Tab-separated table of N, CA, C and O in Angstrom:
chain	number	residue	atom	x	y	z
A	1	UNK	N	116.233	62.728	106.347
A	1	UNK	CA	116.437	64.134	106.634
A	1	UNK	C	117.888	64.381	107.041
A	1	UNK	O	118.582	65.211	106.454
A	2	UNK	N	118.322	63.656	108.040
A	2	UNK	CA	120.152	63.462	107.704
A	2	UNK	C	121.018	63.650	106.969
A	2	UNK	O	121.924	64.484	106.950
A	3	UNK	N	120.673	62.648	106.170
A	3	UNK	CA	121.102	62.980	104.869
A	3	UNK	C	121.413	64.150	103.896
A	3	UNK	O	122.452	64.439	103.303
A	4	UNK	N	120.236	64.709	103.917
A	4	UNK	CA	119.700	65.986	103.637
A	4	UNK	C	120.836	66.926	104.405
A	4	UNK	O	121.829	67.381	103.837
A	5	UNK	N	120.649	67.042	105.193
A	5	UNK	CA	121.381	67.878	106.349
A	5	UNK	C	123.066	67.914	105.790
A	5	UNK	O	123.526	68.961	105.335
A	6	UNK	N	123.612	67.092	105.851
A	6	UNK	CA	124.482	66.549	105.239
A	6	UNK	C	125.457	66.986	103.913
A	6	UNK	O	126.621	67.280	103.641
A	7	UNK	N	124.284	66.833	103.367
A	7	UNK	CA	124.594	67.307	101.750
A	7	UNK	C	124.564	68.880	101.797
A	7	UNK	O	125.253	69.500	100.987
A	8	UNK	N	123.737	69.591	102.778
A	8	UNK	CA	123.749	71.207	102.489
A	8	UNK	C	124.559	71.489	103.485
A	8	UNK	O	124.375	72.701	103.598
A	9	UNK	N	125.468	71.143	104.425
A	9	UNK	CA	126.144	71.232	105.291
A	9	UNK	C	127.367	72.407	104.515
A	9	UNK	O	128.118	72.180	103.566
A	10	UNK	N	127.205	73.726	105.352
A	10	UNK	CA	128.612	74.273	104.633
A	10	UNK	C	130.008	73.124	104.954
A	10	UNK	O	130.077	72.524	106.026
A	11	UNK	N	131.328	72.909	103.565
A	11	UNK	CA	132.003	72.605	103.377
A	11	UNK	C	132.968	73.242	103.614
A	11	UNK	O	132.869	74.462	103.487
A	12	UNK	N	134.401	72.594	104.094
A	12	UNK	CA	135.538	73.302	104.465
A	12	UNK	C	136.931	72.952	103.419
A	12	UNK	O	137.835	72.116	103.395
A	13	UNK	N	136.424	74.310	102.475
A	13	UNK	CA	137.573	74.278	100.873
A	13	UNK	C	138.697	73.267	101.184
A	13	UNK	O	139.029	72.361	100.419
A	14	UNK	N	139.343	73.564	102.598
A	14	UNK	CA	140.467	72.996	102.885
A	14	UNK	C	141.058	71.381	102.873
A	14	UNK	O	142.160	70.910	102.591
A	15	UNK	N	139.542	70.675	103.397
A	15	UNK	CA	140.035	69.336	103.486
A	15	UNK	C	140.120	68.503	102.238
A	15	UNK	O	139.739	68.956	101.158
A	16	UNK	N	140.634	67.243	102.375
A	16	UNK	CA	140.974	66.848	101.571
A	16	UNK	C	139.623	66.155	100.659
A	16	UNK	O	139.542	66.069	99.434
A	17	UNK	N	138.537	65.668	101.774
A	17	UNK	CA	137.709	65.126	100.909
A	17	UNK	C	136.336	66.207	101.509
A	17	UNK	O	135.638	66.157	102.521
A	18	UNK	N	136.364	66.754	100.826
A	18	UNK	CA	134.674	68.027	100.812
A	18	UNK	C	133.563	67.072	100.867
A	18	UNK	O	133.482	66.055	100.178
A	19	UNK	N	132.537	67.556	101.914
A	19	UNK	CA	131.363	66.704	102.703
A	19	UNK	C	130.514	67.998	102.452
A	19	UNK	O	130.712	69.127	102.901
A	20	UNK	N	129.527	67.557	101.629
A	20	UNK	CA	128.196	68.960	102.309
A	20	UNK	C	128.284	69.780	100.909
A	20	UNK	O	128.557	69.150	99.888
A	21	UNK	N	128.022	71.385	100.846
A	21	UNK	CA	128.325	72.691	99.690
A	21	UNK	C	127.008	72.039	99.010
A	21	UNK	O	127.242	72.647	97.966
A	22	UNK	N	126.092	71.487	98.771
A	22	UNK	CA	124.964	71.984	98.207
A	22	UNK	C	123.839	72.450	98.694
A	22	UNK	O	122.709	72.149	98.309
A	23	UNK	N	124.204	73.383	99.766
A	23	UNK	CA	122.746	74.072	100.436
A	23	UNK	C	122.210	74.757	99.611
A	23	UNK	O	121.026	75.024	99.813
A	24	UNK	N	122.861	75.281	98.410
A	24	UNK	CA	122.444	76.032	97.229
A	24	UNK	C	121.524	76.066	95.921
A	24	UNK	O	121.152	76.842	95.041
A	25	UNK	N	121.332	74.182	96.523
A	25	UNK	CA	120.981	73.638	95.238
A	25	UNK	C	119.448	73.076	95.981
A	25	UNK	O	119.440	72.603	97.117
A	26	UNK	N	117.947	73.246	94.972
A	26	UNK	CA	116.998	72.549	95.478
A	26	UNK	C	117.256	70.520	95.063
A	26	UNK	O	117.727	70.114	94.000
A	27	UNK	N	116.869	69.764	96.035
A	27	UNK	CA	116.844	68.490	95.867
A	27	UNK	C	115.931	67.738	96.123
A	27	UNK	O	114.971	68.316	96.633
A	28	UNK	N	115.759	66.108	95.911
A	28	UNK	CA	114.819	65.367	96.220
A	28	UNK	C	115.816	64.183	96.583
A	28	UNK	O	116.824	63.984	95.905
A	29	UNK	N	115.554	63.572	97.452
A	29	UNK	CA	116.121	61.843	97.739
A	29	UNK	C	115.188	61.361	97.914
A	29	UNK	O	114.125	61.882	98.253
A	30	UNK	N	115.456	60.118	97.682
A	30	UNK	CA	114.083	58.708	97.673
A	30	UNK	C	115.223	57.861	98.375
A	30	UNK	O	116.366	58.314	98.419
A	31	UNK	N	114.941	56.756	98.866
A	31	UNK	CA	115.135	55.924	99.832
A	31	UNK	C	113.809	54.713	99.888
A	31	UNK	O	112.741	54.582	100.486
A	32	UNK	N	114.559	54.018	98.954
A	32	UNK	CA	113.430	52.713	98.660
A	32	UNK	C	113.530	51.632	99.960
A	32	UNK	O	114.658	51.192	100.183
A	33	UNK	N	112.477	51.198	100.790
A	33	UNK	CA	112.676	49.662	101.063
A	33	UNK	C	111.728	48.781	100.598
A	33	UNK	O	111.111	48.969	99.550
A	34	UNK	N	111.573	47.817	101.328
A	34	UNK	CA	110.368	46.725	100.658
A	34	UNK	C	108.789	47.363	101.199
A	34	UNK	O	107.778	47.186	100.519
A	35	UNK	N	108.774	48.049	102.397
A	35	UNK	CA	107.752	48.631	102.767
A	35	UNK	C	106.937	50.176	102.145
A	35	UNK	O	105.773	50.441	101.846
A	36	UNK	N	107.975	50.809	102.148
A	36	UNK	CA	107.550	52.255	101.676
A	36	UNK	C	109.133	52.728	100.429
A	36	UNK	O	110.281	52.325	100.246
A	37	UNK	N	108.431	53.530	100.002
A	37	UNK	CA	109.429	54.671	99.442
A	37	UNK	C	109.793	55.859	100.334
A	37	UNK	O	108.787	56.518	100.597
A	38	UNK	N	110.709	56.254	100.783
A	38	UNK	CA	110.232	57.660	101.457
A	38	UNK	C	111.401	58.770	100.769
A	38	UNK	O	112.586	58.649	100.460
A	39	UNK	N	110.637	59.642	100.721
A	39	UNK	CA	110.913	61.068	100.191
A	39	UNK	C	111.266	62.253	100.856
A	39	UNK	O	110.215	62.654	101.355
A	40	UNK	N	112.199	63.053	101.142
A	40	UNK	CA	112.970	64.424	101.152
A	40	UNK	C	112.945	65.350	100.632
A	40	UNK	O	113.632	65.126	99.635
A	41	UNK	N	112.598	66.379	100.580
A	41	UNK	CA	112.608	67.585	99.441
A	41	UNK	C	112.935	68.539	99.859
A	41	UNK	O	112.554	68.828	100.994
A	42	UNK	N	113.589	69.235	99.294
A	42	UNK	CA	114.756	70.930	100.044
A	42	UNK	C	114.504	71.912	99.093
A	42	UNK	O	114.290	71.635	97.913
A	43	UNK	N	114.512	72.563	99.348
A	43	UNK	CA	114.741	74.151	98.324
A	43	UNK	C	115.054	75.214	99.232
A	43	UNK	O	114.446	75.679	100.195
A	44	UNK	N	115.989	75.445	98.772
A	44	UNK	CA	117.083	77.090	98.971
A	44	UNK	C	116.302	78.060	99.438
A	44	UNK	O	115.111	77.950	99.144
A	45	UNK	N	116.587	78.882	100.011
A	45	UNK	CA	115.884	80.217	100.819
A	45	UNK	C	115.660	81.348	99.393
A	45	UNK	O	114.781	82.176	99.152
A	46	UNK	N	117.262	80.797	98.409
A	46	UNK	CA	116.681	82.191	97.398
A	46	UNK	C	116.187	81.375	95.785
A	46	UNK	O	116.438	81.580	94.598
A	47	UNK	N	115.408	80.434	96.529
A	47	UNK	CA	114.591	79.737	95.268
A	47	UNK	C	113.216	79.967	95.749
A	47	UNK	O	112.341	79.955	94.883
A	48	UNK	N	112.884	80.163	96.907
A	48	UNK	CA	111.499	79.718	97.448
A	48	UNK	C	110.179	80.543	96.609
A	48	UNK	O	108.985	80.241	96.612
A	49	UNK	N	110.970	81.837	95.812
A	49	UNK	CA	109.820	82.556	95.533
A	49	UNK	C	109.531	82.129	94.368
A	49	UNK	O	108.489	82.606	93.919
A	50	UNK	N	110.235	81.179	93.510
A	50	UNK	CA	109.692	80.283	92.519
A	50	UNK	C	109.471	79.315	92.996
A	50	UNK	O	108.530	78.905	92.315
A	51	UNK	N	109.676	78.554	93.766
A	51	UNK	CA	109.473	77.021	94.267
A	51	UNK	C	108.797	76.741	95.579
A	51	UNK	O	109.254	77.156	96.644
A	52	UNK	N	107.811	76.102	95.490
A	52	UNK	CA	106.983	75.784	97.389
A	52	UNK	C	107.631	74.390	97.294
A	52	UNK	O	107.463	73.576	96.386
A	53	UNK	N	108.524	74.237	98.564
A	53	UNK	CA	108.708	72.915	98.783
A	53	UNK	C	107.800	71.992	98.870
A	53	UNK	O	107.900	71.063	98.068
A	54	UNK	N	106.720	71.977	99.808
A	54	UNK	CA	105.278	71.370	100.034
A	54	UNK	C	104.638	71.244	98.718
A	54	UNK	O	103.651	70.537	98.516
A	55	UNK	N	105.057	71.741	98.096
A	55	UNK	CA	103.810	72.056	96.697
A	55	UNK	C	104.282	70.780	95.668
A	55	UNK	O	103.643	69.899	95.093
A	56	UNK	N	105.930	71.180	95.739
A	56	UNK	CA	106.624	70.064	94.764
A	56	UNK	C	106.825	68.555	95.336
A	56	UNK	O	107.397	67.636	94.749
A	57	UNK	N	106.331	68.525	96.384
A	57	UNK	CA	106.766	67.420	97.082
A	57	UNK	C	105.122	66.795	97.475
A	57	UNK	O	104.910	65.783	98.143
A	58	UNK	N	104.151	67.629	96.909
A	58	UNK	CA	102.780	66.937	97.038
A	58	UNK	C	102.048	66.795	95.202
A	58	UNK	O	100.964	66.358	94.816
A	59	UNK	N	103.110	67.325	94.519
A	59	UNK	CA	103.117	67.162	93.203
A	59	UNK	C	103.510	65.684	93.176
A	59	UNK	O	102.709	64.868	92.721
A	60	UNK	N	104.665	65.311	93.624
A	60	UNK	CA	105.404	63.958	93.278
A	60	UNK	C	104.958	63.120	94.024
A	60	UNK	O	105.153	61.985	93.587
A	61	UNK	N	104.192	63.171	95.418
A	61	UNK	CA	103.707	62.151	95.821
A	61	UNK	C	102.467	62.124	95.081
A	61	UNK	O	102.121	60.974	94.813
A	62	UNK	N	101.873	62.816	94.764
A	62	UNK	CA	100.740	62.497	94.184
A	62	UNK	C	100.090	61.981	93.027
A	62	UNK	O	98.948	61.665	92.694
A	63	UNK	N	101.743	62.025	92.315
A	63	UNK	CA	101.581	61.110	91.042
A	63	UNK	C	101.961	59.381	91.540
A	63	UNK	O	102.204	58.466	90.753
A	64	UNK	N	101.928	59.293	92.887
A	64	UNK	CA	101.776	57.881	93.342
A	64	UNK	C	101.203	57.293	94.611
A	64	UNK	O	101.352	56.319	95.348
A	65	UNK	N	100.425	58.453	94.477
A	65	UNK	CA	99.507	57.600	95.648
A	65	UNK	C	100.004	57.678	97.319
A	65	UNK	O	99.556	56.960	98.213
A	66	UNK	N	101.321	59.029	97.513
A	66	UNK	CA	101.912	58.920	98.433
A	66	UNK	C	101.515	60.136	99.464
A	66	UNK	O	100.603	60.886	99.114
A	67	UNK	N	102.051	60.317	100.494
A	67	UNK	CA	101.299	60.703	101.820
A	67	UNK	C	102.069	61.405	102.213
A	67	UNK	O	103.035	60.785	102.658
A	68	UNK	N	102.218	63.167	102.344
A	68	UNK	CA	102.791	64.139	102.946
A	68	UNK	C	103.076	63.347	104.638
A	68	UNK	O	102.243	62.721	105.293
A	69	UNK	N	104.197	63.576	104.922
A	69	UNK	CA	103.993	63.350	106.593
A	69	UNK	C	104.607	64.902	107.177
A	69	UNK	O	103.923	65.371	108.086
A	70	UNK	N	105.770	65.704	106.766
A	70	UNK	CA	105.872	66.901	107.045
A	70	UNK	C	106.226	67.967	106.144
A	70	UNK	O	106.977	67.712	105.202
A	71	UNK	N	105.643	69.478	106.369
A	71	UNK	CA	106.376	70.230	105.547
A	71	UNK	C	106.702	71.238	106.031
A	71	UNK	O	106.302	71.667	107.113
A	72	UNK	N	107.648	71.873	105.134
A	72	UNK	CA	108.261	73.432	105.618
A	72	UNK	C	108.991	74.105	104.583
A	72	UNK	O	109.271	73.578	103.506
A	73	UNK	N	109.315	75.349	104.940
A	73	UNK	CA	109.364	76.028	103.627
A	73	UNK	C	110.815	75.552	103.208
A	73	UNK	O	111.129	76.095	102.149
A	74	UNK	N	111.734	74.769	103.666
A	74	UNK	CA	112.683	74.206	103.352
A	74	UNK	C	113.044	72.888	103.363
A	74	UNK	O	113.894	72.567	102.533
A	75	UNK	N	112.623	72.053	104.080
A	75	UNK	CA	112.232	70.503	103.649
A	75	UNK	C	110.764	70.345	104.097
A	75	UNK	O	110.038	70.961	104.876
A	76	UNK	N	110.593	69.098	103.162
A	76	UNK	CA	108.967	68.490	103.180
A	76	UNK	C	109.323	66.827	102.707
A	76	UNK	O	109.879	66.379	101.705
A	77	UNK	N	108.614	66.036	104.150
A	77	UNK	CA	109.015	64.845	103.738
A	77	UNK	C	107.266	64.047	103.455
A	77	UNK	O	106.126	64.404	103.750
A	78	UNK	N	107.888	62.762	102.699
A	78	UNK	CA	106.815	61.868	102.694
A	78	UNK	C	107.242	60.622	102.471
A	78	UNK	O	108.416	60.251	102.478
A	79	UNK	N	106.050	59.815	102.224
A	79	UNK	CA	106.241	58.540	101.479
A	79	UNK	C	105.273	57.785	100.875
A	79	UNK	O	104.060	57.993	100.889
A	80	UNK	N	105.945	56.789	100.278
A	80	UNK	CA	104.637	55.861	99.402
A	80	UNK	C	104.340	54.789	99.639
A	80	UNK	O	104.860	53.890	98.977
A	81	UNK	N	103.608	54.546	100.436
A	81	UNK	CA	103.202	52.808	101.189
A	81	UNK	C	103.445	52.178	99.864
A	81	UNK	O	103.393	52.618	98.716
A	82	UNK	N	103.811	50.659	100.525
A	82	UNK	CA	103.382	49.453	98.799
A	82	UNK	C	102.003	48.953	99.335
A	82	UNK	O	101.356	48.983	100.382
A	83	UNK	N	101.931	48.628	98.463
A	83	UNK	CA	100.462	48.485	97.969
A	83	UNK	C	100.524	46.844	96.896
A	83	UNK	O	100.505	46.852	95.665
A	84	UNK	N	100.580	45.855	97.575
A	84	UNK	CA	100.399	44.603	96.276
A	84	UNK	C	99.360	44.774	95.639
A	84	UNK	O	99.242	44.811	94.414
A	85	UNK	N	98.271	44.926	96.718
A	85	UNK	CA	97.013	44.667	95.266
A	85	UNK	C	96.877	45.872	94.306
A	85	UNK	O	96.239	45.650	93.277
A	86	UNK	N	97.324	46.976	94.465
A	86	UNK	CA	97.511	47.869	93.229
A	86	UNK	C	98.659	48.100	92.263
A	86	UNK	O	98.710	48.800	91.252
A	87	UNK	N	99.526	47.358	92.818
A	87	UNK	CA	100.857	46.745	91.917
A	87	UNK	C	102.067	47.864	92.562
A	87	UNK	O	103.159	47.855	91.994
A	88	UNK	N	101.920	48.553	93.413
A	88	UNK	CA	102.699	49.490	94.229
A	88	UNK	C	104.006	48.685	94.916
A	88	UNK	O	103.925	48.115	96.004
A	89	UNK	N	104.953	48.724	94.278
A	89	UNK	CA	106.345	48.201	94.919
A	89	UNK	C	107.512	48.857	95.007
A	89	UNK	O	108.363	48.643	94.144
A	90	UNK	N	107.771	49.799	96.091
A	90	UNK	CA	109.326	50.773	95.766
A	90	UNK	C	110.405	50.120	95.571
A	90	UNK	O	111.347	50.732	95.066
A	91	UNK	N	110.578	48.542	95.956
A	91	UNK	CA	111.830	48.001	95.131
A	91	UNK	C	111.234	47.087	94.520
A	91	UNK	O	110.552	46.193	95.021
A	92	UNK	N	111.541	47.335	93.043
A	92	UNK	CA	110.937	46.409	92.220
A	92	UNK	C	111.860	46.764	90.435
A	92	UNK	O	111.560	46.101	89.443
């Protein structure tokens, strides 16, 4: 979610190396370890009336078996346990 934060962070034209300026843009980050996958999802204040963050972010976990832990109308996080005996590995 940092991360996140981060990346939509207004930017200051001036400096030399620009941090942040995509609050504009909807996103997803993944963040693999050997235990879980975990997931981020953002969408813009003037996307929301096409896009449910929660909605798209229980779309994509759910094509793997993964587990809402929070949502809101501007981020919604989760993740995807591994799983050996079902062949579930986020680094692999």
């Amino acid at each position: 979610v940092e991360s996140m934060k981060a990346m939509n962070a207004k930017s200051d034209p001036g400096e030399e190396e620009r941090k942040g300026g995509s609050g504009h843009i909807g996103k997803m980050i993944f963040s693999a370890g050997t235990e879980q996958l975990a997931v981020c999802a953002y969408v813009p204040e003037e996307k929301r009336d096409a896009l449910s963050c929660e909605e798209w972010l229980k779309t994509v976990l759910g094509s793997q078996a993964g587990e809402v832990k929070s949502t809101g109308k501007d981020v919604s996080t989760g993740v995807v346990k591994a799983n050996a005996d079902k062949g579930v590995f986020p680094l692999k």
